[in-house]
Amino acid sequence: MAPTRDEAKHLLRELPYEAWLKVGYMFPPKGISRRKAGSLRELMWTLQPSAKSLPTVRLEVVARWLREKVGDAELAMRIEAIHTGEGSYAEKCYLAYQAIKARHDELAALAQGGDDA
Amino acid sequence: MKDAIEYPNAHIKGGYAGKILHLKLSTLSHETIPTERYAQWGGGNGLGTAIFWDYCEDKTITDGRCEENVVVLATSPLCGTNAPAAGGRCEVVGVGYGQIPIGWFTRSNFGGRYSSMMKYAGWDAVVISGKAPHPVWVEVTNDTVVFHDARGLWGKGTKETQLSILARLDKDGNGWGWQPLPGKKDVGVEYSTQRPAVCCIGPAGENQSMFGCLVHDLGNGAGQGGFGAVWGYKNLKAISFFGSGGIKVADPMALVEARFQVKERYAADVEKPDIYQWGMLGRVFTSTFVGLPSDNRRMQACMGCVMGCRSRYDIGYGNEVSCQETSWYGHYAAKYAGGDPKTMAEVTMQIAEYCNDLGINSYPFEHGLDWLERLWHEGWLGKGKKVHTDLDFGQIGSLAFGKALLEAVAYRKDIGEDLAEGFIRAAVKWGREEDTKNGNLLFPYWGMPEHGYDPRAEVEWGFGSIMTDRDINSHEFNPLFWKPTIDIAYGRNPRIEAEEVVKLVAEKLEPYVDGPKCLDYSDENIYSDAVMNLTRWFIHYSRFWKNSALFCDLRWADLFDTNAPGNVGATADPTVGEQVFWNAVTGEGISFLDGLARGHRIFLLQNAIWALQGCHRDMVKFANYIYEKKMEEAEFFPFYFWPCRDEHGNWSYQDVLHRHLDRDKFEEWKSRFYAAEGMDPTTGWPTRKALEAVGLGHVADELHRHGKLQEEA
């Protein structure tokens, strides 16, 4: 069942700092940059493929964060399935990006839509 | 000058300009030092260290911002030649500012064309002593040296400063067509189509911020060491070199032949680049870590480089920015831009350019900004908070916030007054000392930020940093991490299997090491003699071949290279190794190992200086979190592959996450390291025996006078 507008807004909210997810990028040969993501949207573009860097995330931690901090069990399940599925780390990051983007776009459309039914 | 080192056997066949310029700022005068006295130190780091020893009369100083401090900008014989990726670096040494607990005698380095132009003007190095009575900039045109009043330049950014100086030096106002300049010796006037090369400081240096760096052209900066602050104290705004000379090469055909050999064996095919290539010399690489805001660009390279790693664009900003300055703000910019990659790139490139204009070393922000953001969210930092700031962290990621933060640091405004002393000192002042110990601030050694390679995993980087004076920032071994890690991340078999790559590398390290065990990064081996000897090779190589001969860190050492038959790298190769180029230019005929021995000698002399400054082995320790906390990348980074050997002797790439260093084992490792290097394990100070063995008995005498010599029984 699709989230309501309020639920969509809730899932897209920026979390309190203590709940931010540790993420990072690897920039050879500069090294690893450690950053944090505070929302679903921020996680989405952190995972966005780039020719300049490789995202550094642990997908099982991402899934747990989505479930426990963001509150999106449905997306967490999708990420867990990607994590335990076939493919390289980079392929899984890309699949996770696609899944998170699809979910983000869905939620954004709902959040921007009309009043709740 | 005291205790001058005499080198009666020093000789010069090629590569050197022959003289060194000593700028005496206190009297606005200069003198010429014959290079021959220092030629046996090679160039760069070694030559500069030897000059510092001779010309700094008080080597106990611990803050480079003083009249007694002597700063040397030094070239190498290879500068200005076409030795591959070795013609354009310039080394900076002297007592720095901003390290913890002491402002060590330290080094930095920048690229471009400054060192080449210094030599074309007839100088191998410039020595800076004293303090000018007012801001000055120095014009060096061939043999002519002129001190100019720089009060009109004080306060200007590095770009405007350089443009102003170029305009001043454009004698006939023709916008740098043919330019007349005073000729050398009996030649009246010579002409050049070149432009002068200027090295200068921006406001960060003027205001003596530890972030202050030296900047040349748009994107070449000597960041670590706080030398911008040292220049700022000394009232030195800029030094310009403009020359019409050349460089005598001892064996030009040998140089050309070796260069062609490098091209034949290692050069990338620019039409069909091998994007999965392993190796340093032959890789295709751009050092801008952000999606580019424009597709219209052209490569920009340092003098003599085989591959320009920077770019110039058609958008009016971001020219020549590179490396960390293009990554530290990117994530925040992306967040502020809602993930829009174009806006993120535009902001990131403009912030990078602003760093260079203000003369700011952005590396401390790599982890420092994340920490500031944490303090702001915790309510520790903010308007009216325990640490007051008018900076609006709610706007972090915006161009305006980034500029405001940089200006705060450059002009010592707002929290920049404290941050200009360094993040560690600011944390202590702000009641957050615990953050310096628990890893909330990732500054593992000497108050310097972690480079992006954690010492708990990449131990040689950590050991090489803590046993010297700064983040070593030397990439000899670290492709052994990111090359296999990237291949594995993308589901590819590693281009070179672990068993092969460790053999390839270990052969390059002989006779320092006996086989590949030195490259076993497993928990059981990292404190071994083998890794200790790898670290010694690492320091000696970087001291001489990289920082004295000035081979570029982004191309050398080339310890393996898939562009070449058998994946054999160029380093130490009898036909294309570092020593081949050195010998072709200088005519010296040294071996690769001779260069490493020079690196050891340089390191001993530097340890003598550090001892006089107050260094003791008890100070040589990482931040607590390196010993007490396992790597937190385990929370977000899935793997950190290094070659490891199992109990059966089989090699593979293994994940070395989930560990911290063992304090006791490292202390014991240090004792063996000191003994092997000729230093007293109880103090870490060089021994007389070791110093005398390399012709530095007078250094031992000086240590003895200061009570810093453990006399051998």
PDB file of C-alpha atoms in Angstrom, chain B residues 369-631:
ATOM      1  CA  LEU B 369      34.465  20.476   8.787  1.00  0.00           C
ATOM      2  CA  ASP B 370      32.656  17.275   9.703  1.00  0.00           C
ATOM      3  CA  TRP B 371      33.701  17.888  13.306  1.00  0.00           C
ATOM      4  CA  LEU B 372      32.528  21.507  13.241  1.00  0.00           C
ATOM      5  CA  GLU B 373      29.199  20.357  11.881  1.00  0.00           C
ATOM      6  CA  ARG B 374      28.967  17.863  14.751  1.00  0.00           C
ATOM      7  CA  LEU B 375      29.630  20.619  17.312  1.00  0.00           C
ATOM      8  CA  TRP B 376      26.977  22.763  15.697  1.00  0.00           C
ATOM      9  CA  HIS B 377      24.382  19.989  15.811  1.00  0.00           C
ATOM     10  CA  GLU B 378      25.294  19.241  19.419  1.00  0.00           C
ATOM     11  CA  GLY B 379      24.709  22.865  20.328  1.00  0.00           C
ATOM     12  CA  TRP B 380      28.337  23.343  21.348  1.00  0.00           C
ATOM     13  CA  LEU B 381      29.018  25.722  18.487  1.00  0.00           C
ATOM     14  CA  GLY B 382      26.701  28.434  17.228  1.00  0.00           C
ATOM     15  CA  LYS B 383      25.421  31.899  17.841  1.00  0.00           C
ATOM     16  CA  GLY B 384      25.478  32.470  21.597  1.00  0.00           C
ATOM     17  CA  LYS B 385      26.665  28.926  22.280  1.00  0.00           C
ATOM     18  CA  LYS B 386      29.651  27.788  24.309  1.00  0.00           C
ATOM     19  CA  VAL B 387      31.736  28.453  21.226  1.00  0.00           C
ATOM     20  CA  HIS B 388      30.168  31.467  19.603  1.00  0.00           C
ATOM     21  CA  THR B 389      30.122  31.848  15.864  1.00  0.00           C
ATOM     22  CA  ASP B 390      28.261  34.027  13.472  1.00  0.00           C
ATOM     23  CA  LEU B 391      28.813  31.478  10.733  1.00  0.00           C
ATOM     24  CA  ASP B 392      25.461  29.992   9.781  1.00  0.00           C
ATOM     25  CA  PHE B 393      26.013  26.254   9.703  1.00  0.00           C
ATOM     26  CA  GLY B 394      22.460  25.898   8.481  1.00  0.00           C
ATOM     27  CA  GLN B 395      23.861  27.072   5.151  1.00  0.00           C
ATOM     28  CA  ILE B 396      26.728  24.594   5.064  1.00  0.00           C
ATOM     29  CA  GLY B 397      27.331  23.518   1.501  1.00  0.00           C
ATOM     30  CA  SER B 398      26.473  26.874   0.016  1.00  0.00           C
ATOM     31  CA  LEU B 399      29.040  28.945  -1.814  1.00  0.00           C
ATOM     32  CA  ALA B 400      28.489  31.758   0.681  1.00  0.00           C
ATOM     33  CA  PHE B 401      29.107  29.562   3.715  1.00  0.00           C
ATOM     34  CA  GLY B 402      32.187  27.984   2.185  1.00  0.00           C
ATOM     35  CA  LYS B 403      33.670  31.361   1.433  1.00  0.00           C
ATOM     36  CA  ALA B 404      32.783  32.697   4.872  1.00  0.00           C
ATOM     37  CA  LEU B 405      34.467  29.740   6.532  1.00  0.00           C
ATOM     38  CA  LEU B 406      37.606  30.138   4.450  1.00  0.00           C
ATOM     39  CA  GLU B 407      37.698  33.870   5.118  1.00  0.00           C
ATOM     40  CA  ALA B 408      37.295  33.262   8.851  1.00  0.00           C
ATOM     41  CA  VAL B 409      40.386  31.094   8.823  1.00  0.00           C
ATOM     42  CA  ALA B 410      42.375  33.313   6.464  1.00  0.00           C
ATOM     43  CA  TYR B 411      41.629  36.527   8.325  1.00  0.00           C
ATOM     44  CA  ARG B 412      41.453  35.019  11.824  1.00  0.00           C
ATOM     45  CA  LYS B 413      37.871  36.140  12.262  1.00  0.00           C
ATOM     46  CA  ASP B 414      35.129  34.476  14.303  1.00  0.00           C
ATOM     47  CA  ILE B 415      36.047  30.845  15.023  1.00  0.00           C
ATOM     48  CA  GLY B 416      38.821  31.273  12.490  1.00  0.00           C
ATOM     49  CA  GLU B 417      40.891  32.947  15.203  1.00  0.00           C
ATOM     50  CA  ASP B 418      41.071  29.629  17.032  1.00  0.00           C
ATOM     51  CA  LEU B 419      41.064  27.390  13.981  1.00  0.00           C
ATOM     52  CA  ALA B 420      44.024  29.288  12.569  1.00  0.00           C
ATOM     53  CA  GLU B 421      46.041  27.641  15.347  1.00  0.00           C
ATOM     54  CA  GLY B 422      44.903  24.246  14.091  1.00  0.00           C
ATOM     55  CA  PHE B 423      41.966  21.997  14.839  1.00  0.00           C
ATOM     56  CA  ILE B 424      43.702  20.197  17.699  1.00  0.00           C
ATOM     57  CA  ARG B 425      44.518  23.388  19.574  1.00  0.00           C
ATOM     58  CA  ALA B 426      41.024  24.711  18.882  1.00  0.00           C
ATOM     59  CA  ALA B 427      39.488  21.519  20.265  1.00  0.00           C
ATOM     60  CA  VAL B 428      41.514  21.803  23.457  1.00  0.00           C
ATOM     61  CA  LYS B 429      40.599  25.463  23.852  1.00  0.00           C
ATOM     62  CA  TRP B 430      36.944  24.725  23.253  1.00  0.00           C
ATOM     63  CA  GLY B 431      36.800  22.001  25.912  1.00  0.00           C
ATOM     64  CA  ARG B 432      36.713  19.188  23.376  1.00  0.00           C
ATOM     65  CA  GLU B 433      40.123  17.646  23.982  1.00  0.00           C
ATOM     66  CA  GLU B 434      38.553  14.225  24.189  1.00  0.00           C
ATOM     67  CA  ASP B 435      37.670  14.525  20.500  1.00  0.00           C
ATOM     68  CA  THR B 436      41.388  14.624  19.673  1.00  0.00           C
ATOM     69  CA  LYS B 437      41.809  11.263  21.355  1.00  0.00           C
ATOM     70  CA  ASN B 438      38.679   9.318  20.515  1.00  0.00           C
ATOM     71  CA  GLY B 439      38.687   9.744  16.775  1.00  0.00           C
ATOM     72  CA  ASN B 440      35.947  12.345  16.513  1.00  0.00           C
ATOM     73  CA  LEU B 441      38.775  14.416  15.067  1.00  0.00           C
ATOM     74  CA  LEU B 442      40.694  12.241  12.635  1.00  0.00           C
ATOM     75  CA  PHE B 443      44.096  13.779  13.161  1.00  0.00           C
ATOM     76  CA  PRO B 444      46.285  10.759  13.899  1.00  0.00           C
ATOM     77  CA  TYR B 445      49.786  12.225  13.861  1.00  0.00           C
ATOM     78  CA  TRP B 446      51.444  15.541  14.707  1.00  0.00           C
ATOM     79  CA  GLY B 447      48.136  17.400  14.700  1.00  0.00           C
ATOM     80  CA  MET B 448      47.829  16.729  10.998  1.00  0.00           C
ATOM     81  CA  PRO B 449      44.689  15.320   9.375  1.00  0.00           C
ATOM     82  CA  GLU B 450      44.480  11.725   8.259  1.00  0.00           C
ATOM     83  CA  HIS B 451      45.143  11.708   4.564  1.00  0.00           C
ATOM     84  CA  GLY B 452      42.386   9.307   3.588  1.00  0.00           C
ATOM     85  CA  TYR B 453      44.450   6.227   4.310  1.00  0.00           C
ATOM     86  CA  ASP B 454      44.002   5.070   7.870  1.00  0.00           C
ATOM     87  CA  PRO B 455      47.207   4.115   9.701  1.00  0.00           C
ATOM     88  CA  ARG B 456      45.436   1.164  11.264  1.00  0.00           C
ATOM     89  CA  ALA B 457      45.080  -0.464   7.847  1.00  0.00           C
ATOM     90  CA  GLU B 458      47.720   1.226   5.704  1.00  0.00           C
ATOM     91  CA  VAL B 459      50.440   0.842   8.275  1.00  0.00           C
ATOM     92  CA  GLU B 460      53.396   1.945   6.160  1.00  0.00           C
ATOM     93  CA  TRP B 461      51.690   5.321   5.622  1.00  0.00           C
ATOM     94  CA  GLY B 462      51.120   5.685   9.335  1.00  0.00           C
ATOM     95  CA  PHE B 463      54.588   4.481  10.310  1.00  0.00           C
ATOM     96  CA  GLY B 464      56.195   6.692   7.686  1.00  0.00           C
ATOM     97  CA  SER B 465      54.275   9.688   9.025  1.00  0.00           C
ATOM     98  CA  ILE B 466      54.823   9.179  12.730  1.00  0.00           C
ATOM     99  CA  MET B 467      58.526   8.389  12.302  1.00  0.00           C
ATOM    100  CA  THR B 468      59.012  11.637  10.416  1.00  0.00           C
ATOM    101  CA  ASP B 469      57.372  15.003  10.943  1.00  0.00           C
ATOM    102  CA  ARG B 470      54.048  15.175   9.094  1.00  0.00           C
ATOM    103  CA  ASP B 471      51.495  13.274   7.039  1.00  0.00           C
ATOM    104  CA  ILE B 472      54.006  11.676   4.723  1.00  0.00           C
ATOM    105  CA  ASN B 473      51.744  12.027   1.673  1.00  0.00           C
ATOM    106  CA  SER B 474      53.809   9.637  -0.369  1.00  0.00           C
ATOM    107  CA  HIS B 475      51.922   7.120  -2.461  1.00  0.00           C
ATOM    108  CA  GLU B 476      54.584   4.494  -3.145  1.00  0.00           C
ATOM    109  CA  PHE B 477      52.687   1.540  -1.708  1.00  0.00           C
ATOM    110  CA  ASN B 478      49.133   2.646  -1.499  1.00  0.00           C
ATOM    111  CA  PRO B 479      48.125   1.503  -5.006  1.00  0.00           C
ATOM    112  CA  LEU B 480      48.454  -1.930  -3.376  1.00  0.00           C
ATOM    113  CA  PHE B 481      45.280  -0.970  -1.542  1.00  0.00           C
ATOM    114  CA  TRP B 482      43.178   0.879  -4.041  1.00  0.00           C
ATOM    115  CA  LYS B 483      44.004  -1.053  -7.177  1.00  0.00           C
ATOM    116  CA  PRO B 484      42.863  -4.471  -5.902  1.00  0.00           C
ATOM    117  CA  THR B 485      40.101  -2.888  -3.843  1.00  0.00           C
ATOM    118  CA  ILE B 486      38.590  -1.228  -6.895  1.00  0.00           C
ATOM    119  CA  ASP B 487      38.929  -4.324  -9.040  1.00  0.00           C
ATOM    120  CA  ILE B 488      37.235  -6.432  -6.394  1.00  0.00           C
ATOM    121  CA  ALA B 489      34.561  -3.767  -5.891  1.00  0.00           C
ATOM    122  CA  TYR B 490      33.706  -3.944  -9.571  1.00  0.00           C
ATOM    123  CA  GLY B 491      33.698  -7.733  -9.633  1.00  0.00           C
ATOM    124  CA  ARG B 492      36.878  -8.051 -11.620  1.00  0.00           C
ATOM    125  CA  ASN B 493      39.765 -10.311 -10.844  1.00  0.00           C
ATOM    126  CA  PRO B 494      42.627  -8.173  -9.577  1.00  0.00           C
ATOM    127  CA  ARG B 495      44.720  -7.207 -12.565  1.00  0.00           C
ATOM    128  CA  ILE B 496      47.790  -8.593 -10.826  1.00  0.00           C
ATOM    129  CA  GLU B 497      47.328 -11.394  -8.341  1.00  0.00           C
ATOM    130  CA  ALA B 498      48.632 -10.797  -4.825  1.00  0.00           C
ATOM    131  CA  GLU B 499      51.399 -13.381  -5.115  1.00  0.00           C
ATOM    132  CA  GLU B 500      52.770 -11.728  -8.229  1.00  0.00           C
ATOM    133  CA  VAL B 501      52.488  -8.136  -7.093  1.00  0.00           C
ATOM    134  CA  VAL B 502      54.299  -8.715  -3.793  1.00  0.00           C
ATOM    135  CA  LYS B 503      57.173 -10.334  -5.681  1.00  0.00           C
ATOM    136  CA  LEU B 504      57.332  -7.443  -8.129  1.00  0.00           C
ATOM    137  CA  VAL B 505      57.401  -4.896  -5.323  1.00  0.00           C
ATOM    138  CA  ALA B 506      59.757  -6.815  -3.051  1.00  0.00           C
ATOM    139  CA  GLU B 507      62.317  -7.081  -5.841  1.00  0.00           C
ATOM    140  CA  LYS B 508      62.327  -3.304  -6.063  1.00  0.00           C
ATOM    141  CA  LEU B 509      62.980  -3.050  -2.320  1.00  0.00           C
ATOM    142  CA  GLU B 510      66.036  -5.319  -2.208  1.00  0.00           C
ATOM    143  CA  PRO B 511      68.319  -5.455  -0.297  1.00  0.00           C
ATOM    144  CA  TYR B 512      66.325  -3.604   2.343  1.00  0.00           C
ATOM    145  CA  VAL B 513      63.957  -6.555   2.478  1.00  0.00           C
ATOM    146  CA  ASP B 514      64.377 -10.248   1.991  1.00  0.00           C
ATOM    147  CA  GLY B 515      61.417 -11.317  -0.064  1.00  0.00           C
ATOM    148  CA  PRO B 516      57.742 -10.415  -0.081  1.00  0.00           C
ATOM    149  CA  LYS B 517      57.065 -10.873   3.630  1.00  0.00           C
ATOM    150  CA  CYS B 518      57.409  -7.110   4.033  1.00  0.00           C
ATOM    151  CA  LEU B 519      54.149  -6.725   2.108  1.00  0.00           C
ATOM    152  CA  ASP B 520      52.121  -8.983   4.348  1.00  0.00           C
ATOM    153  CA  TYR B 521      49.659  -6.542   5.911  1.00  0.00           C
ATOM    154  CA  SER B 522      48.054  -9.142   8.164  1.00  0.00           C
ATOM    155  CA  ASP B 523      47.685  -8.395  11.868  1.00  0.00           C
ATOM    156  CA  GLU B 524      50.444 -10.872  12.686  1.00  0.00           C
ATOM    157  CA  ASN B 525      53.062  -9.254  10.463  1.00  0.00           C
ATOM    158  CA  ILE B 526      52.696  -5.502  10.659  1.00  0.00           C
ATOM    159  CA  TYR B 527      55.166  -5.163  13.547  1.00  0.00           C
ATOM    160  CA  SER B 528      57.770  -7.431  11.942  1.00  0.00           C
ATOM    161  CA  ASP B 529      61.307  -6.533  10.954  1.00  0.00           C
ATOM    162  CA  ALA B 530      60.190  -6.996   7.357  1.00  0.00           C
ATOM    163  CA  VAL B 531      57.619  -4.208   7.598  1.00  0.00           C
ATOM    164  CA  MET B 532      60.104  -2.139   9.584  1.00  0.00           C
ATOM    165  CA  ASN B 533      62.583  -2.450   6.724  1.00  0.00           C
ATOM    166  CA  LEU B 534      59.912  -1.614   4.175  1.00  0.00           C
ATOM    167  CA  THR B 535      59.216   1.528   6.180  1.00  0.00           C
ATOM    168  CA  ARG B 536      62.908   2.383   6.167  1.00  0.00           C
ATOM    169  CA  TRP B 537      63.020   1.990   2.373  1.00  0.00           C
ATOM    170  CA  PHE B 538      59.881   4.107   2.158  1.00  0.00           C
ATOM    171  CA  ILE B 539      61.404   6.973   4.143  1.00  0.00           C
ATOM    172  CA  HIS B 540      64.772   6.817   2.403  1.00  0.00           C
ATOM    173  CA  TYR B 541      63.139   6.681  -1.028  1.00  0.00           C
ATOM    174  CA  SER B 542      60.855   9.585  -0.295  1.00  0.00           C
ATOM    175  CA  ARG B 543      63.659  11.606   1.310  1.00  0.00           C
ATOM    176  CA  PHE B 544      65.937  11.370  -1.679  1.00  0.00           C
ATOM    177  CA  TRP B 545      64.325  10.230  -4.899  1.00  0.00           C
ATOM    178  CA  LYS B 546      61.015  11.933  -4.308  1.00  0.00           C
ATOM    179  CA  ASN B 547      61.736  14.993  -2.194  1.00  0.00           C
ATOM    180  CA  SER B 548      65.336  15.704  -3.178  1.00  0.00           C
ATOM    181  CA  ALA B 549      65.577  14.510  -6.780  1.00  0.00           C
ATOM    182  CA  LEU B 550      61.948  15.679  -6.966  1.00  0.00           C
ATOM    183  CA  PHE B 551      60.282  12.877  -8.876  1.00  0.00           C
ATOM    184  CA  CYS B 552      56.545  13.583  -8.680  1.00  0.00           C
ATOM    185  CA  ASP B 553      54.604  11.657  -6.055  1.00  0.00           C
ATOM    186  CA  LEU B 554      51.750  10.977  -8.465  1.00  0.00           C
ATOM    187  CA  ARG B 555      54.036   9.152 -10.944  1.00  0.00           C
ATOM    188  CA  TRP B 556      56.806   7.648  -8.837  1.00  0.00           C
ATOM    189  CA  ALA B 557      57.688   5.187  -7.367  1.00  0.00           C
ATOM    190  CA  ASP B 558      56.510   2.879 -10.136  1.00  0.00           C
ATOM    191  CA  LEU B 559      56.825  -0.443  -8.336  1.00  0.00           C
ATOM    192  CA  PHE B 560      54.673  -2.408 -10.800  1.00  0.00           C
ATOM    193  CA  ASP B 561      53.075  -1.365 -14.031  1.00  0.00           C
ATOM    194  CA  THR B 562      50.789  -3.337 -16.305  1.00  0.00           C
ATOM    195  CA  ASN B 563      51.796  -1.203 -19.270  1.00  0.00           C
ATOM    196  CA  ALA B 564      55.204  -2.865 -19.278  1.00  0.00           C
ATOM    197  CA  PRO B 565      56.226  -6.448 -20.108  1.00  0.00           C
ATOM    198  CA  GLY B 566      56.009  -8.638 -17.044  1.00  0.00           C
ATOM    199  CA  ASN B 567      54.200  -5.863 -15.151  1.00  0.00           C
ATOM    200  CA  VAL B 568      57.594  -4.574 -14.052  1.00  0.00           C
ATOM    201  CA  GLY B 569      57.602  -0.987 -12.836  1.00  0.00           C
ATOM    202  CA  ALA B 570      60.133   1.640 -13.852  1.00  0.00           C
ATOM    203  CA  THR B 571      61.545   2.263 -10.386  1.00  0.00           C
ATOM    204  CA  ALA B 572      65.222   1.266 -10.089  1.00  0.00           C
ATOM    205  CA  ASP B 573      65.125  -0.226 -13.589  1.00  0.00           C
ATOM    206  CA  PRO B 574      68.593  -0.214 -15.172  1.00  0.00           C
ATOM    207  CA  THR B 575      67.347   1.560 -18.293  1.00  0.00           C
ATOM    208  CA  VAL B 576      64.494   3.788 -17.080  1.00  0.00           C
ATOM    209  CA  GLY B 577      64.876   3.955 -13.316  1.00  0.00           C
ATOM    210  CA  GLU B 578      65.235   7.123 -11.314  1.00  0.00           C
ATOM    211  CA  GLN B 579      69.015   6.826 -11.224  1.00  0.00           C
ATOM    212  CA  VAL B 580      69.187   6.706 -15.033  1.00  0.00           C
ATOM    213  CA  PHE B 581      67.687  10.173 -15.313  1.00  0.00           C
ATOM    214  CA  TRP B 582      69.740  11.472 -12.405  1.00  0.00           C
ATOM    215  CA  ASN B 583      72.967  10.257 -13.970  1.00  0.00           C
ATOM    216  CA  ALA B 584      72.091  11.457 -17.449  1.00  0.00           C
ATOM    217  CA  VAL B 585      71.525  14.973 -16.125  1.00  0.00           C
ATOM    218  CA  THR B 586      74.265  15.193 -13.489  1.00  0.00           C
ATOM    219  CA  GLY B 587      76.864  12.765 -14.852  1.00  0.00           C
ATOM    220  CA  GLU B 588      77.353  11.447 -11.346  1.00  0.00           C
ATOM    221  CA  GLY B 589      76.995   7.721 -11.974  1.00  0.00           C
ATOM    222  CA  ILE B 590      75.209   6.828  -8.754  1.00  0.00           C
ATOM    223  CA  SER B 591      73.160   3.686  -8.265  1.00  0.00           C
ATOM    224  CA  PHE B 592      69.558   3.555  -7.170  1.00  0.00           C
ATOM    225  CA  LEU B 593      70.777   2.323  -3.782  1.00  0.00           C
ATOM    226  CA  ASP B 594      73.203   5.220  -3.551  1.00  0.00           C
ATOM    227  CA  GLY B 595      70.158   7.444  -3.702  1.00  0.00           C
ATOM    228  CA  LEU B 596      68.539   5.526  -0.855  1.00  0.00           C
ATOM    229  CA  ALA B 597      71.730   5.903   1.173  1.00  0.00           C
ATOM    230  CA  ARG B 598      71.508   9.637   0.609  1.00  0.00           C
ATOM    231  CA  GLY B 599      67.922   9.461   1.816  1.00  0.00           C
ATOM    232  CA  HIS B 600      69.131   7.802   5.005  1.00  0.00           C
ATOM    233  CA  ARG B 601      71.768  10.490   5.478  1.00  0.00           C
ATOM    234  CA  ILE B 602      69.184  13.220   5.026  1.00  0.00           C
ATOM    235  CA  PHE B 603      66.899  11.474   7.500  1.00  0.00           C
ATOM    236  CA  LEU B 604      69.687  11.286  10.085  1.00  0.00           C
ATOM    237  CA  LEU B 605      70.390  14.991   9.739  1.00  0.00           C
ATOM    238  CA  GLN B 606      66.692  15.766  10.087  1.00  0.00           C
ATOM    239  CA  ASN B 607      66.497  13.617  13.195  1.00  0.00           C
ATOM    240  CA  ALA B 608      69.371  15.616  14.620  1.00  0.00           C
ATOM    241  CA  ILE B 609      67.395  18.808  14.020  1.00  0.00           C
ATOM    242  CA  TRP B 610      64.281  17.294  15.577  1.00  0.00           C
ATOM    243  CA  ALA B 611      66.342  16.219  18.582  1.00  0.00           C
ATOM    244  CA  LEU B 612      67.576  19.779  19.028  1.00  0.00           C
ATOM    245  CA  GLN B 613      63.994  20.984  18.750  1.00  0.00           C
ATOM    246  CA  GLY B 614      63.044  18.715  21.614  1.00  0.00           C
ATOM    247  CA  CYS B 615      61.886  15.531  19.961  1.00  0.00           C
ATOM    248  CA  HIS B 616      62.130  12.354  21.992  1.00  0.00           C
ATOM    249  CA  ARG B 617      60.829   8.906  21.197  1.00  0.00           C
ATOM    250  CA  ASP B 618      58.187   9.321  23.902  1.00  0.00           C
ATOM    251  CA  MET B 619      56.589  12.015  21.728  1.00  0.00           C
ATOM    252  CA  VAL B 620      56.467   9.719  18.713  1.00  0.00           C
ATOM    253  CA  LYS B 621      53.023   8.319  19.162  1.00  0.00           C
ATOM    254  CA  PHE B 622      49.739   8.295  17.322  1.00  0.00           C
ATOM    255  CA  ALA B 623      46.542   9.802  18.642  1.00  0.00           C
ATOM    256  CA  ASN B 624      44.918   7.477  21.164  1.00  0.00           C
ATOM    257  CA  TYR B 625      42.153   6.294  18.865  1.00  0.00           C
ATOM    258  CA  ILE B 626      44.672   4.600  16.587  1.00  0.00           C
ATOM    259  CA  TYR B 627      45.537   2.254  19.458  1.00  0.00           C
ATOM    260  CA  GLU B 628      42.174   2.026  21.159  1.00  0.00           C
ATOM    261  CA  LYS B 629      39.460   2.047  18.520  1.00  0.00           C
ATOM    262  CA  LYS B 630      38.993  -0.337  15.668  1.00  0.00           C
ATOM    263  CA  MET B 631      38.601   1.225  12.284  1.00  0.00           C
TER     264      MET B 631
END
